Short mmCIF file of C-alpha atoms in Angstrom, two decimals:
data_model
loop_
_atom_site.label_atom_id
_atom_site.label_comp_id
_atom_site.label_asym_id
_atom_site.label_seq_id
_atom_site.Cartn_x
_atom_site.Cartn_y
_atom_site.Cartn_z
CA MET A 196 -3.94 10.74 -60.12
CA THR A 197 -2.84 14.21 -59.16
CA ALA A 198 -4.45 17.59 -59.58
CA SER A 199 -2.87 21.01 -59.89
CA ARG A 200 -4.46 24.20 -58.59
CA PRO A 201 -4.93 26.99 -61.12
CA ALA A 202 -2.54 29.89 -60.67
CA PRO A 203 -3.98 33.11 -59.22
CA HIS A 204 -3.71 34.79 -62.64
CA SER A 205 -5.73 32.04 -64.31
CA PRO A 206 -8.56 33.40 -66.55
CA THR A 207 -10.97 31.06 -64.74
CA LEU A 208 -10.73 33.10 -61.55
CA ARG A 209 -13.13 35.87 -60.60
CA THR A 210 -12.43 39.43 -61.63
CA GLY A 211 -15.60 40.96 -60.26
CA PRO A 212 -16.19 43.19 -57.21
CA ARG A 213 -14.25 42.51 -54.03
CA ALA A 214 -15.74 39.62 -52.08
CA ALA A 215 -16.28 39.37 -48.35
CA GLU A 216 -15.62 43.00 -47.48
CA PRO A 217 -14.60 43.68 -43.88
CA THR A 218 -17.53 43.97 -41.55
CA ALA A 219 -15.68 46.24 -39.14
CA PRO A 220 -13.45 49.29 -39.55
CA ALA A 221 -9.77 48.57 -40.10
CA ALA A 222 -8.78 50.58 -37.04
CA ARG A 223 -6.22 49.48 -34.52
CA ALA A 224 -7.57 47.40 -31.67
CA PRO A 225 -8.52 49.32 -28.53
CA ILE A 226 -6.28 49.73 -25.52
CA THR A 227 -6.77 46.90 -23.07
CA PRO A 228 -9.14 47.49 -20.13
CA ASP A 229 -6.22 47.67 -17.69
CA GLY A 230 -4.49 50.30 -19.81
CA SER A 231 -1.69 48.01 -20.98
CA VAL A 232 -0.26 48.11 -24.49
CA PRO A 233 -1.86 45.68 -26.97
CA LEU A 234 0.32 42.65 -27.71
CA ALA A 235 0.43 43.52 -31.44
CA ASP A 236 2.06 46.87 -30.66
CA LEU A 237 4.60 45.18 -28.41
CA LEU A 238 5.45 42.59 -31.05
CA ALA A 239 5.88 45.27 -33.70
CA ALA A 240 8.30 47.16 -31.44
CA VAL A 241 10.58 44.30 -30.36
CA ARG A 242 13.86 44.14 -32.27
CA PRO A 243 17.14 42.36 -31.57
CA PRO A 244 20.02 44.56 -30.34
CA ALA A 245 22.16 46.05 -33.10
CA GLU A 246 25.27 44.34 -31.80
CA GLN A 247 23.58 40.93 -32.01
CA ILE A 248 22.41 41.62 -35.56
CA ARG A 249 25.96 42.50 -36.59
CA ARG A 250 27.48 39.54 -34.79
CA PHE A 251 25.10 36.89 -36.11
CA THR A 252 25.19 38.37 -39.62
CA ASP A 253 29.00 38.38 -39.64
CA GLU A 254 28.97 34.75 -38.45
CA GLY A 255 26.64 33.80 -41.31
CA HIS A 256 23.63 32.83 -39.17
CA TRP A 257 21.47 35.84 -40.04
CA ARG A 258 20.95 37.81 -43.25
CA SER A 259 18.96 40.71 -44.68
CA ALA A 260 16.90 38.49 -47.00
CA THR A 261 13.99 36.28 -45.89
CA LEU A 262 12.13 33.18 -46.98
CA LEU A 263 10.03 35.43 -49.22
CA HIS A 264 13.13 36.45 -51.17
CA ASP A 265 14.09 32.78 -51.52
CA LEU A 266 10.58 31.93 -52.69
CA HIS A 267 10.57 34.62 -55.39
CA ARG A 268 14.08 33.69 -56.50
CA ASN A 269 13.11 30.03 -56.84
CA ALA A 270 9.90 30.93 -58.67
CA ALA A 271 11.81 33.12 -61.13
CA ALA A 272 14.37 30.40 -61.83
CA HIS A 273 11.98 27.42 -61.90
CA PRO A 274 8.34 28.61 -62.03
CA HIS A 275 6.99 25.15 -62.93
CA ARG A 276 8.94 23.22 -60.30
CA THR A 277 6.68 21.65 -57.66
CA ALA A 278 6.76 23.56 -54.38
CA ILE A 279 4.05 21.64 -52.47
CA VAL A 280 2.55 18.17 -52.77
CA ALA A 281 -0.53 17.92 -50.54
CA HIS A 282 -2.53 14.75 -49.91
CA ARG A 283 -6.18 15.44 -49.01
CA ALA A 284 -7.71 12.27 -47.56
CA HIS A 285 -11.33 13.36 -47.97
CA HIS A 286 -11.06 14.51 -51.59
CA PRO A 287 -12.19 12.33 -54.50
CA ALA A 288 -9.46 10.07 -55.86
CA ALA A 289 -8.90 12.28 -58.93
CA THR A 290 -8.03 15.34 -56.80
CA ARG A 291 -6.67 13.68 -53.69
CA VAL A 292 -3.09 14.74 -54.39
CA LEU A 293 -2.65 18.43 -55.19
CA ARG A 294 0.53 19.92 -56.62
CA ILE A 295 1.38 23.61 -56.33
CA SER A 296 4.25 24.99 -58.40
CA TYR A 297 6.62 27.73 -57.24
CA GLY A 298 5.01 30.14 -59.70
CA GLN A 299 1.56 29.36 -58.34
CA LEU A 300 2.67 29.57 -54.73
CA VAL A 301 4.16 33.05 -55.19
CA GLY A 302 0.87 34.16 -56.77
CA TYR A 303 -1.19 32.76 -53.93
CA VAL A 304 1.05 34.28 -51.27
CA ASP A 305 0.69 37.74 -52.78
CA ARG A 306 -3.06 37.29 -53.20
CA PHE A 307 -3.54 36.04 -49.64
CA ALA A 308 -1.47 38.97 -48.33
CA HIS A 309 -3.69 41.45 -50.14
CA ALA A 310 -6.76 39.56 -48.87
CA LEU A 311 -5.50 40.04 -45.30
CA ASP A 312 -4.92 43.72 -46.03
CA ALA A 313 -8.51 44.01 -47.30
CA LEU A 314 -9.69 42.67 -43.94
CA GLY A 315 -7.77 45.36 -42.11
CA VAL A 316 -4.72 43.36 -41.05
CA ARG A 317 -1.64 45.52 -40.57
CA ALA A 318 2.01 44.86 -39.75
CA GLY A 319 2.34 43.34 -36.28
CA ASP A 320 -1.25 42.07 -36.11
CA PRO A 321 -1.57 38.43 -34.98
CA VAL A 322 -3.34 36.16 -37.50
CA ALA A 323 -4.39 32.75 -36.15
CA PHE A 324 -5.24 29.73 -38.25
CA GLN A 325 -6.34 26.30 -37.08
CA LEU A 326 -5.91 24.32 -40.26
CA PRO A 327 -4.70 20.79 -41.11
CA ASN A 328 -1.61 20.18 -43.23
CA TRP A 329 -3.02 21.78 -46.37
CA TRP A 330 -1.29 23.87 -49.02
CA GLU A 331 -3.43 26.82 -47.90
CA THR A 332 -1.75 26.62 -44.48
CA CYS A 333 1.68 27.15 -46.04
CA ALA A 334 0.48 29.98 -48.29
CA LEU A 335 -1.30 31.74 -45.42
CA LEU A 336 1.76 31.61 -43.19
CA LEU A 337 3.89 33.09 -45.99
CA ALA A 338 1.22 35.73 -46.62
CA CYS A 339 1.50 36.81 -42.99
CA LEU A 340 5.24 37.26 -43.51
CA ARG A 341 4.57 39.17 -46.73
CA ILE A 342 2.37 41.72 -44.96
CA GLY A 343 4.41 41.85 -41.74
CA ALA A 344 1.69 40.20 -39.64
CA VAL A 345 2.43 37.59 -36.96
CA ALA A 346 1.34 34.07 -37.89
CA VAL A 347 -0.19 32.10 -35.01
CA PRO A 348 -0.66 28.47 -36.12
CA VAL A 349 -2.99 26.46 -33.86
CA MET A 350 -3.07 22.69 -33.50
CA ALA A 351 -5.99 21.21 -35.42
CA GLY A 352 -6.77 18.95 -32.45
CA TYR A 353 -7.37 21.78 -29.97
CA GLY A 354 -10.92 22.00 -28.66
CA ALA A 355 -12.90 25.05 -27.58
CA ARG A 356 -11.07 25.58 -24.29
CA ASP A 357 -7.57 25.41 -25.78
CA LEU A 358 -8.53 27.46 -28.84
CA GLU A 359 -9.97 30.18 -26.63
CA SER A 360 -6.78 30.19 -24.56
CA VAL A 361 -4.54 30.60 -27.61
CA LEU A 362 -6.69 33.25 -29.31
CA GLY A 363 -7.08 35.21 -26.10
CA ALA A 364 -3.36 35.14 -25.34
CA ALA A 365 -2.34 36.06 -28.89
CA GLN A 366 -5.07 38.72 -29.21
CA ALA A 367 -5.61 37.44 -32.76
CA ARG A 368 -7.37 39.83 -35.13
CA ILE A 369 -8.42 37.06 -37.53
CA CYS A 370 -8.83 33.32 -37.13
CA VAL A 371 -9.10 30.88 -40.05
CA VAL A 372 -10.64 27.44 -39.50
CA PRO A 373 -12.25 24.68 -41.63
CA ASP A 374 -15.99 24.18 -41.42
CA ARG A 375 -15.59 20.54 -40.39
CA TRP A 376 -12.61 18.41 -39.53
CA GLU A 377 -12.41 14.78 -38.42
CA GLY A 378 -15.79 14.70 -36.67
CA THR A 379 -15.52 18.20 -35.19
CA THR A 380 -16.98 21.56 -36.25
CA PRO A 381 -14.23 24.19 -35.79
CA ALA A 382 -16.31 26.87 -37.53
CA GLN A 383 -19.14 26.52 -35.01
CA VAL A 384 -16.69 26.36 -32.10
CA LEU A 385 -15.11 29.63 -33.24
CA ALA A 386 -18.50 31.26 -33.73
CA ASP A 387 -19.48 30.31 -30.17
CA LEU A 388 -16.21 31.69 -28.79
CA ALA A 389 -16.30 34.98 -30.72
CA PRO A 390 -18.29 36.97 -28.11
CA THR A 391 -15.57 36.24 -25.52
CA LEU A 392 -12.73 37.40 -27.81
CA PRO A 393 -12.79 41.24 -27.99
CA TRP A 394 -9.72 41.38 -30.26
CA LEU A 395 -11.15 39.11 -32.93
CA ARG A 396 -12.38 41.12 -35.90
CA HIS A 397 -13.09 38.39 -38.45
CA ARG A 398 -13.88 34.70 -38.51
CA VAL A 399 -12.77 33.05 -41.77
CA VAL A 400 -13.94 29.58 -42.76
CA LEU A 401 -12.54 27.25 -45.38
CA GLY A 402 -15.66 25.37 -46.46
CA ASP A 403 -19.24 26.30 -45.63
CA ALA A 404 -18.82 29.81 -44.22
CA ALA A 405 -22.45 30.87 -44.59
CA ALA A 406 -23.66 28.50 -41.87
CA THR A 407 -21.81 30.51 -39.20
CA GLY A 408 -21.85 33.93 -40.88
CA ALA A 409 -18.09 33.92 -41.47
CA VAL A 410 -15.90 35.21 -44.30
CA ASP A 411 -15.63 32.59 -47.05
CA PHE A 412 -11.94 31.71 -47.41
CA THR A 413 -12.15 30.39 -50.97
CA ARG A 414 -14.10 33.38 -52.20
CA HIS A 415 -12.16 36.06 -50.34
CA PHE A 416 -8.62 34.65 -50.40
CA VAL A 417 -8.45 32.44 -53.50
CA HIS A 418 -10.92 33.83 -56.04
CA THR A 419 -10.82 37.58 -55.46
CA PRO A 420 -7.82 39.43 -56.99
CA HIS A 421 -7.40 42.00 -54.20
CA GLU A 422 -3.99 42.90 -55.60
CA ARG A 423 -5.78 44.54 -58.55
CA TYR A 424 -8.20 46.57 -56.46
CA ARG A 425 -5.99 48.03 -53.72
CA ARG A 426 -6.36 51.82 -53.88
CA ASP A 427 -2.81 52.54 -52.72
CA GLY A 428 -1.24 50.13 -55.19
CA TRP A 429 0.70 46.95 -54.60
CA LEU A 430 1.51 46.19 -50.96
CA PRO A 431 5.09 47.20 -50.13
CA LEU A 432 7.32 44.77 -48.28
CA PRO A 433 7.71 45.91 -44.65
CA ALA A 434 11.13 47.37 -43.80
CA GLY A 435 13.53 45.28 -41.73
CA LEU A 436 11.42 42.18 -42.25
CA ALA A 437 14.22 39.74 -41.44
CA ASP A 438 14.32 40.90 -37.80
CA ARG A 439 10.60 41.46 -37.19
CA ILE A 440 8.56 38.96 -35.19
CA SER A 441 6.62 36.93 -37.76
CA LEU A 442 5.70 33.67 -36.00
CA ALA A 443 4.23 32.82 -32.58
CA VAL A 444 4.58 29.14 -31.67
CA THR A 445 2.32 28.03 -28.83
CA SER A 446 3.27 25.50 -26.18
CA LEU A 447 0.01 24.88 -24.37
CA GLY A 448 0.17 23.18 -20.99
CA LEU A 449 -1.37 23.99 -17.66
CA HIS A 450 -1.09 27.39 -15.97
CA ARG A 451 2.42 28.82 -16.39
CA ALA A 452 3.41 26.20 -19.00
CA HIS A 453 1.25 28.06 -21.51
CA SER A 454 3.70 30.10 -23.53
CA MET A 455 4.39 31.49 -26.99
CA ALA A 456 7.84 31.65 -28.54
CA MET A 457 8.16 34.63 -30.91
CA HIS A 458 10.39 34.01 -33.92
CA THR A 459 11.72 36.18 -36.72
CA PRO A 460 12.72 35.04 -40.23
CA ASN A 461 16.33 35.16 -39.07
CA THR A 462 15.87 33.03 -35.94
CA LEU A 463 14.07 30.47 -38.10
CA HIS A 464 16.79 30.57 -40.75
CA ALA A 465 19.50 30.05 -38.11
CA GLY A 466 17.68 26.98 -36.76
CA LEU A 467 17.42 25.11 -40.07
CA ASP A 468 18.65 21.54 -40.05
CA PRO A 469 21.26 21.01 -42.82
CA ARG A 470 19.19 18.01 -43.91
CA SER A 471 16.19 20.24 -44.70
CA ARG A 472 17.60 21.20 -48.10
CA VAL A 473 15.88 18.24 -49.76
CA THR A 474 12.30 17.25 -50.57
CA ALA A 475 10.76 16.68 -47.14
CA PHE A 476 7.64 15.03 -45.72
CA THR A 477 6.06 15.81 -42.37
CA ALA A 478 3.68 13.66 -40.39
CA LEU A 479 3.49 16.31 -37.66
CA PRO A 480 1.04 19.22 -37.73
CA LEU A 481 2.37 22.40 -39.33
CA ALA A 482 1.45 24.14 -36.08
CA THR A 483 4.58 22.63 -34.50
CA LEU A 484 7.93 24.35 -34.92
CA PRO A 485 9.88 21.25 -36.06
CA SER A 486 7.38 20.66 -38.83
CA LEU A 487 7.35 24.29 -39.97
CA LEU A 488 11.09 24.68 -39.73
CA HIS A 489 12.49 21.48 -41.16
CA THR A 490 9.82 20.43 -43.66
CA MET A 491 8.45 23.77 -44.89
CA VAL A 492 10.90 26.64 -44.37
CA GLY A 493 13.92 24.49 -45.24
CA PRO A 494 12.67 23.04 -48.54
CA LEU A 495 11.16 26.34 -49.76
CA THR A 496 14.38 28.15 -48.90
CA HIS A 497 16.39 25.79 -51.08
CA GLY A 498 13.91 25.33 -53.93
CA THR A 499 12.87 21.76 -53.14
CA THR A 500 9.43 20.32 -52.33
CA VAL A 501 7.18 20.26 -49.24
CA VAL A 502 5.13 17.04 -48.96
CA LEU A 503 2.04 17.13 -46.72
CA GLN A 504 -0.56 14.63 -45.52
CA ASP A 505 -3.64 15.98 -43.77
CA VAL A 506 -4.89 12.73 -42.17
CA TRP A 507 -2.26 10.40 -40.81
CA ASP A 508 -2.18 6.94 -42.35
CA PRO A 509 1.11 5.02 -42.52
CA GLU A 510 0.24 3.10 -45.69
CA THR A 511 -0.65 6.29 -47.52
CA ALA A 512 2.41 8.04 -46.11
CA LEU A 513 4.81 5.41 -47.49
CA ASP A 514 3.19 5.55 -50.93
CA LEU A 515 3.18 9.36 -50.90
CA MET A 516 6.84 9.55 -49.91
CA ALA A 517 7.78 7.14 -52.71
CA SER A 518 5.77 8.96 -55.39
CA ALA A 519 7.08 12.39 -54.35
CA ASP A 520 10.70 11.16 -54.11
CA VAL A 521 11.00 12.27 -50.47
CA ARG A 522 14.54 12.33 -49.07
CA ALA A 523 13.82 13.48 -45.50
CA ALA A 524 10.80 12.65 -43.34
CA LEU A 525 9.79 13.97 -39.91
CA ALA A 526 7.54 11.92 -37.63
CA THR A 527 7.03 11.03 -33.96
CA PRO A 528 8.41 7.74 -32.60
CA ALA A 529 4.91 6.24 -32.63
CA GLN A 530 4.48 7.19 -36.29
CA TRP A 531 7.87 5.71 -37.22
CA ALA A 532 6.80 2.49 -35.47
CA GLU A 533 3.62 2.47 -37.58
CA LEU A 534 5.62 3.09 -40.77
CA VAL A 535 7.85 0.14 -39.92
CA ALA A 536 4.80 -2.07 -39.34
CA ALA A 537 3.19 -0.95 -42.62
CA GLN A 538 6.37 -1.70 -44.57
CA GLU A 539 6.70 -5.13 -42.97
CA GLN A 540 3.05 -5.93 -43.71
CA ARG A 541 3.30 -4.86 -47.37
CA PRO A 542 6.92 -4.62 -48.48
CA ARG A 543 7.63 -1.87 -51.00
CA PRO A 544 10.64 -1.36 -53.23
CA PRO A 545 13.49 0.53 -51.51
CA SER A 546 12.77 4.25 -51.43
CA ARG A 547 15.25 7.09 -51.80
CA LEU A 548 14.63 8.28 -48.24
CA LYS A 549 17.92 9.37 -46.68
CA HIS A 550 16.92 10.95 -43.35
CA ALA A 551 14.38 9.66 -40.83
CA LEU A 552 13.97 12.53 -38.37
CA LEU A 553 12.43 12.90 -34.92
CA PRO A 554 11.33 16.23 -33.41
CA GLY A 555 13.07 15.38 -30.12
CA ARG A 556 14.32 12.50 -28.01
CA ALA A 557 11.01 11.94 -26.21
CA GLY A 558 9.84 8.42 -27.04
CA ALA A 559 12.97 7.53 -29.02
CA THR A 560 14.60 4.20 -28.13
CA THR A 561 17.49 2.17 -29.48
CA ARG A 562 14.99 -0.57 -30.36
CA LEU A 563 13.02 1.79 -32.57
CA ALA A 564 16.18 3.08 -34.26
CA HIS A 565 17.18 -0.50 -35.04
CA GLN A 566 13.74 -1.33 -36.46
CA VAL A 567 13.69 1.76 -38.70
CA HIS A 568 17.18 1.04 -40.00
CA GLU A 569 16.48 -2.65 -40.64
CA THR A 570 13.06 -2.20 -42.27
CA LEU A 571 13.25 1.18 -44.00
CA ARG A 572 17.02 1.17 -44.58
CA VAL A 573 17.50 4.66 -43.17
CA PRO A 574 19.10 5.93 -39.94
CA LEU A 575 16.79 7.45 -37.31
CA ASP A 576 18.01 10.73 -35.87
CA VAL A 577 16.84 13.84 -34.03
CA THR A 578 16.57 17.19 -35.80
CA THR A 579 19.60 19.24 -34.95
CA SER A 580 19.58 22.50 -33.02
CA PRO A 581 22.34 25.08 -32.61
CA ALA A 582 22.06 24.74 -28.82
CA ARG A 583 23.24 21.81 -26.73
CA ASP A 584 22.25 20.90 -23.23
CA ALA A 585 24.62 20.12 -20.41
CA ASP A 586 24.83 16.42 -21.26
CA GLY A 587 25.47 16.90 -24.95
CA ASP A 588 21.96 16.07 -26.13
CA PRO A 589 20.34 18.39 -28.66
CA ALA A 590 18.29 20.96 -26.76
CA LEU A 591 14.67 20.80 -27.76
CA ALA A 592 14.43 24.45 -28.81
CA ASP A 593 13.06 23.41 -32.19
CA THR A 594 10.16 21.48 -30.72
CA GLY A 595 8.41 24.25 -28.85
CA HIS A 596 9.44 22.43 -25.64
CA HIS A 597 11.11 24.77 -23.22
CA ARG A 598 14.53 23.69 -21.99
CA PRO A 599 16.98 26.23 -20.64
CA HIS A 600 20.12 26.80 -22.68
CA ARG A 601 22.22 29.74 -23.73
CA ARG A 602 20.81 32.29 -26.09
CA GLY A 603 21.90 31.99 -29.69
CA PRO A 604 20.97 32.93 -33.27
CA ALA A 605 18.10 30.40 -33.33
CA SER A 606 16.61 31.55 -30.03
CA PRO A 607 13.17 33.18 -30.25
CA LEU A 608 13.30 36.97 -30.11
CA ALA A 609 10.79 37.09 -27.25
CA VAL A 610 8.63 34.78 -25.17
CA TRP A 611 5.14 35.35 -23.81
CA GLN A 612 4.13 33.44 -20.68
CA ARG A 613 0.80 33.59 -18.93
CA GLU A 614 2.17 33.55 -15.39
CA SER A 615 5.55 35.23 -15.90
CA GLY A 616 4.81 38.85 -16.62
CA GLY A 617 3.62 38.60 -20.22
CA LEU A 618 6.04 39.34 -23.06
CA ARG A 619 9.76 39.23 -22.33
CA PRO A 620 12.44 40.01 -24.93
CA VAL A 621 15.06 37.26 -24.88
CA TRP A 622 17.93 39.72 -25.20
CA ASP A 623 16.75 41.94 -22.34
CA GLY A 624 19.08 41.11 -19.46
CA ASP A 625 21.57 38.36 -18.71
CA ASP A 626 19.42 36.13 -16.49
CA TRP A 627 16.95 34.97 -19.12
CA THR A 628 17.29 31.99 -21.39
CA ASP A 629 15.94 31.79 -24.91
CA THR A 630 12.58 30.64 -23.53
CA GLY A 631 12.15 33.47 -21.05
CA LEU A 632 12.55 31.12 -18.09
CA PRO A 633 14.87 32.31 -15.31
CA THR A 634 17.99 30.20 -14.89
CA GLY A 635 19.03 30.98 -11.33
CA PRO A 636 20.51 28.39 -8.99
CA HIS A 637 17.15 26.74 -8.32
CA GLU A 638 16.06 26.70 -11.96
CA GLU A 639 19.11 25.54 -13.89
CA ASP A 640 17.86 21.99 -14.40
CA ARG A 641 14.18 22.79 -14.62
CA THR A 642 12.36 21.73 -17.77
CA VAL A 643 8.93 22.24 -19.20
CA GLU A 644 8.46 19.45 -21.70
CA GLU A 645 5.55 17.76 -23.39
CA VAL A 646 4.95 14.20 -24.58
CA GLY A 647 2.05 12.32 -26.06
CA GLY A 648 2.22 12.76 -29.84
CA VAL A 649 -0.23 15.33 -31.16
CA PHE A 650 -2.12 15.64 -27.85
CA LEU A 651 0.68 17.01 -25.70
CA VAL A 652 1.02 16.36 -21.98
CA PRO A 653 2.75 19.07 -19.91
CA VAL A 654 5.42 16.91 -18.28
CA THR A 655 6.75 19.26 -15.62
CA GLU A 656 3.38 20.05 -14.11
CA VAL A 657 2.18 16.45 -14.10
CA GLU A 658 5.43 15.46 -12.37
CA GLU A 659 4.98 18.20 -9.76
CA HIS A 660 1.50 16.91 -8.93
CA LEU A 661 2.69 13.29 -8.83
CA LEU A 662 5.24 14.28 -6.18
CA THR A 663 2.41 15.42 -3.89
CA HIS A 664 1.13 11.84 -3.66
CA PRO A 665 2.11 10.40 -0.23
CA HIS A 666 3.52 7.20 -1.78
CA VAL A 667 5.65 8.84 -4.51
CA ALA A 668 9.30 9.67 -3.71
CA GLU A 669 10.44 10.53 -7.24
CA ALA A 670 8.60 10.75 -10.55
CA ALA A 671 9.27 11.32 -14.23
CA VAL A 672 6.87 11.34 -17.16
CA VAL A 673 8.23 10.05 -20.46
CA ALA A 674 6.82 8.98 -23.79
CA SER A 675 5.99 5.32 -24.29
CA THR A 676 5.31 3.93 -27.76
CA ASP A 677 2.29 1.64 -27.86
CA PRO A 678 1.77 -0.40 -31.07
CA GLU A 679 -2.00 0.09 -30.95
CA HIS A 680 -2.50 3.55 -29.48
CA GLY A 681 0.68 5.36 -30.55
CA GLU A 682 2.67 7.61 -28.22
CA LEU A 683 1.37 7.62 -24.66
CA ALA A 684 2.50 9.23 -21.42
CA CYS A 685 4.18 6.86 -18.96
CA ALA A 686 4.69 7.75 -15.29
CA VAL A 687 7.95 6.30 -13.95
CA VAL A 688 7.77 6.35 -10.15
CA VAL A 689 10.14 5.59 -7.29
CA PRO A 690 7.65 4.55 -4.57
CA GLU A 691 7.63 5.72 -0.96
CA GLY A 692 6.24 2.93 1.23
CA ASP A 693 3.39 1.00 -0.38
CA PRO A 694 3.64 1.29 -4.18
CA PRO A 695 0.74 3.26 -5.72
CA SER A 696 -1.30 1.87 -8.59
CA LEU A 697 -1.96 3.61 -11.89
CA LEU A 698 -5.61 4.11 -10.89
CA ASP A 699 -4.50 5.71 -7.61
CA LEU A 700 -2.21 8.15 -9.40
CA ARG A 701 -4.79 9.03 -12.06
CA ALA A 702 -7.42 9.73 -9.38
CA HIS A 703 -4.91 11.85 -7.47
CA LEU A 704 -4.06 13.90 -10.57
CA LEU A 705 -7.72 14.38 -11.47
CA ALA A 706 -8.41 15.67 -7.97
CA ARG A 707 -5.64 18.25 -8.43
CA GLY A 708 -7.14 19.61 -11.64
CA ILE A 709 -5.17 17.72 -14.29
CA LEU A 710 -7.17 17.20 -17.48
CA THR A 711 -8.16 13.65 -18.39
CA SER A 712 -6.23 13.96 -21.68
CA HIS A 713 -3.06 14.76 -19.65
CA LEU A 714 -3.20 11.69 -17.38
CA PRO A 715 -0.51 9.01 -17.73
CA ALA A 716 -1.69 5.85 -19.45
CA ARG A 717 1.05 3.63 -18.08
CA LEU A 718 2.92 3.22 -14.79
CA GLU A 719 6.40 1.80 -14.23
CA LEU A 720 7.85 1.39 -10.72
CA VAL A 721 11.65 1.66 -10.45
CA PRO A 722 14.12 1.75 -7.55
CA ALA A 723 15.77 4.98 -8.78
CA LEU A 724 15.74 7.44 -11.69
CA PRO A 725 18.88 7.72 -13.86
CA ARG A 726 20.42 11.16 -13.45
CA SER A 727 23.28 13.21 -14.84
CA GLU A 728 26.10 14.65 -12.74
CA THR A 729 24.02 17.81 -12.33
CA GLY A 730 21.04 15.79 -11.08
CA ARG A 731 18.91 16.09 -14.22
CA VAL A 732 16.81 13.04 -15.11
CA LEU A 733 18.23 11.29 -18.18
CA ARG A 734 14.94 10.72 -19.95
CA HIS A 735 16.30 9.07 -23.07
CA ARG A 736 18.17 6.51 -20.95
CA LEU A 737 15.02 5.93 -18.90
CA GLN A 738 13.00 5.31 -22.06
CA ASP A 739 15.54 2.79 -23.35
CA THR A 740 15.09 0.71 -20.18
CA LEU A 741 11.27 0.65 -20.25
CA PRO A 742 9.82 -2.83 -20.89
CA THR A 743 8.28 -3.26 -24.33
CA THR A 744 4.50 -3.03 -24.28
#
């Protein structure tokens, strides 16, 4: 059975006094202790050069409209068409699948935007949310765009240390979390972190907010019609919205690998995969750029349907994709392997799936592509990107992984890096790539990648530490698909002298400060690493040659 949320204008909703009033003045955040400009002010000031706006607009990559304009146009033309199908694993069977129409979604976006305004959020303010793949996540991200705020999605699997790092770097004014999620208590974690986050004005909890003294999301965002009570009338749409920074995508590794790519509606629009025009399912968290771009922005731009699953289960995913008539699906290699196994265990009638997509080449093998094609009757491919790397492979700009390539219409407008001078506009100077990494003679083949499914391993830094081991001559870390544990990090090593063991390497990495969750789970010894003519490790070729586990 499926359930449909009531529209914001439903007579069953509250019309009483404003709920969850701000507990602090809606003033701008203070100047930082070192006298630097707050990140929100910097983000609000960054704009692409006029000549680039003209060029990319003339070429058809950029436009003056945004996803919000598409959303309202689709709602006006087809208000009852389904915009979002969301599977909630922990809901009762009768309400486990929720359907939100375009008319409802537009209402919620406007209401959520006015709810943010009531909490003092202004244009340029970062708004963080650590939520699973729920319909509220989509509506909240669109509400940030509606008000001109910067959405900062956070991976649901991040613990206290990683959450503190992201919130501190983004200087988030508000953070939205669930009360409980998969055995963890994000609301309590956020409450414990709050004293260390001077920029954070409000904690918002979806669920039991009273237990931690937070703003109740359902009461404040869903049930209270702030749009009716705003003293200055309906919120105007910020000027020049298409070229304002509206999204900060975090790539969280160790030390300098911690970065945020700042995107505008236009850089997102330019990066859309042509296959994202159809009803699309994502198995990846909405906090990742491929998931947001190809399975949320794309479908809502073209008036099709976003299909979400909050707790990964391959059996449920196959049934959900069939019932929602999904045509494109995005998943990691490990998840595609699980989908193949689920279909083989319980064969289902042929679906109408046309595109099986990967967020990048990490973990992809010819064996997996063959299995997906034979079992699911669909070709396995990587999401496309406007940029190409030196060997003709799609550059992983859409994955949040940082690989140097030339700047283009889909490049982020700016990049923040912890150890590289803070915020850097991409179009400021000729020696910066679209990730803010210098591309001089010693950096041209440098990469900062991540593998390991949802729990990402910072590849470059682990490789650097592996090379400090006395018995390691060369090293590469790639994704390895394990049928039981999913996508794991595999260290491929060319030994120097006596070959090291996996336990030796793990102990060495631990001693150098690498987190346990970032350690390789598998070791392969090889005589040499395959390289391109420029000397770059050919990771996809290396993965194809790995023995099957």
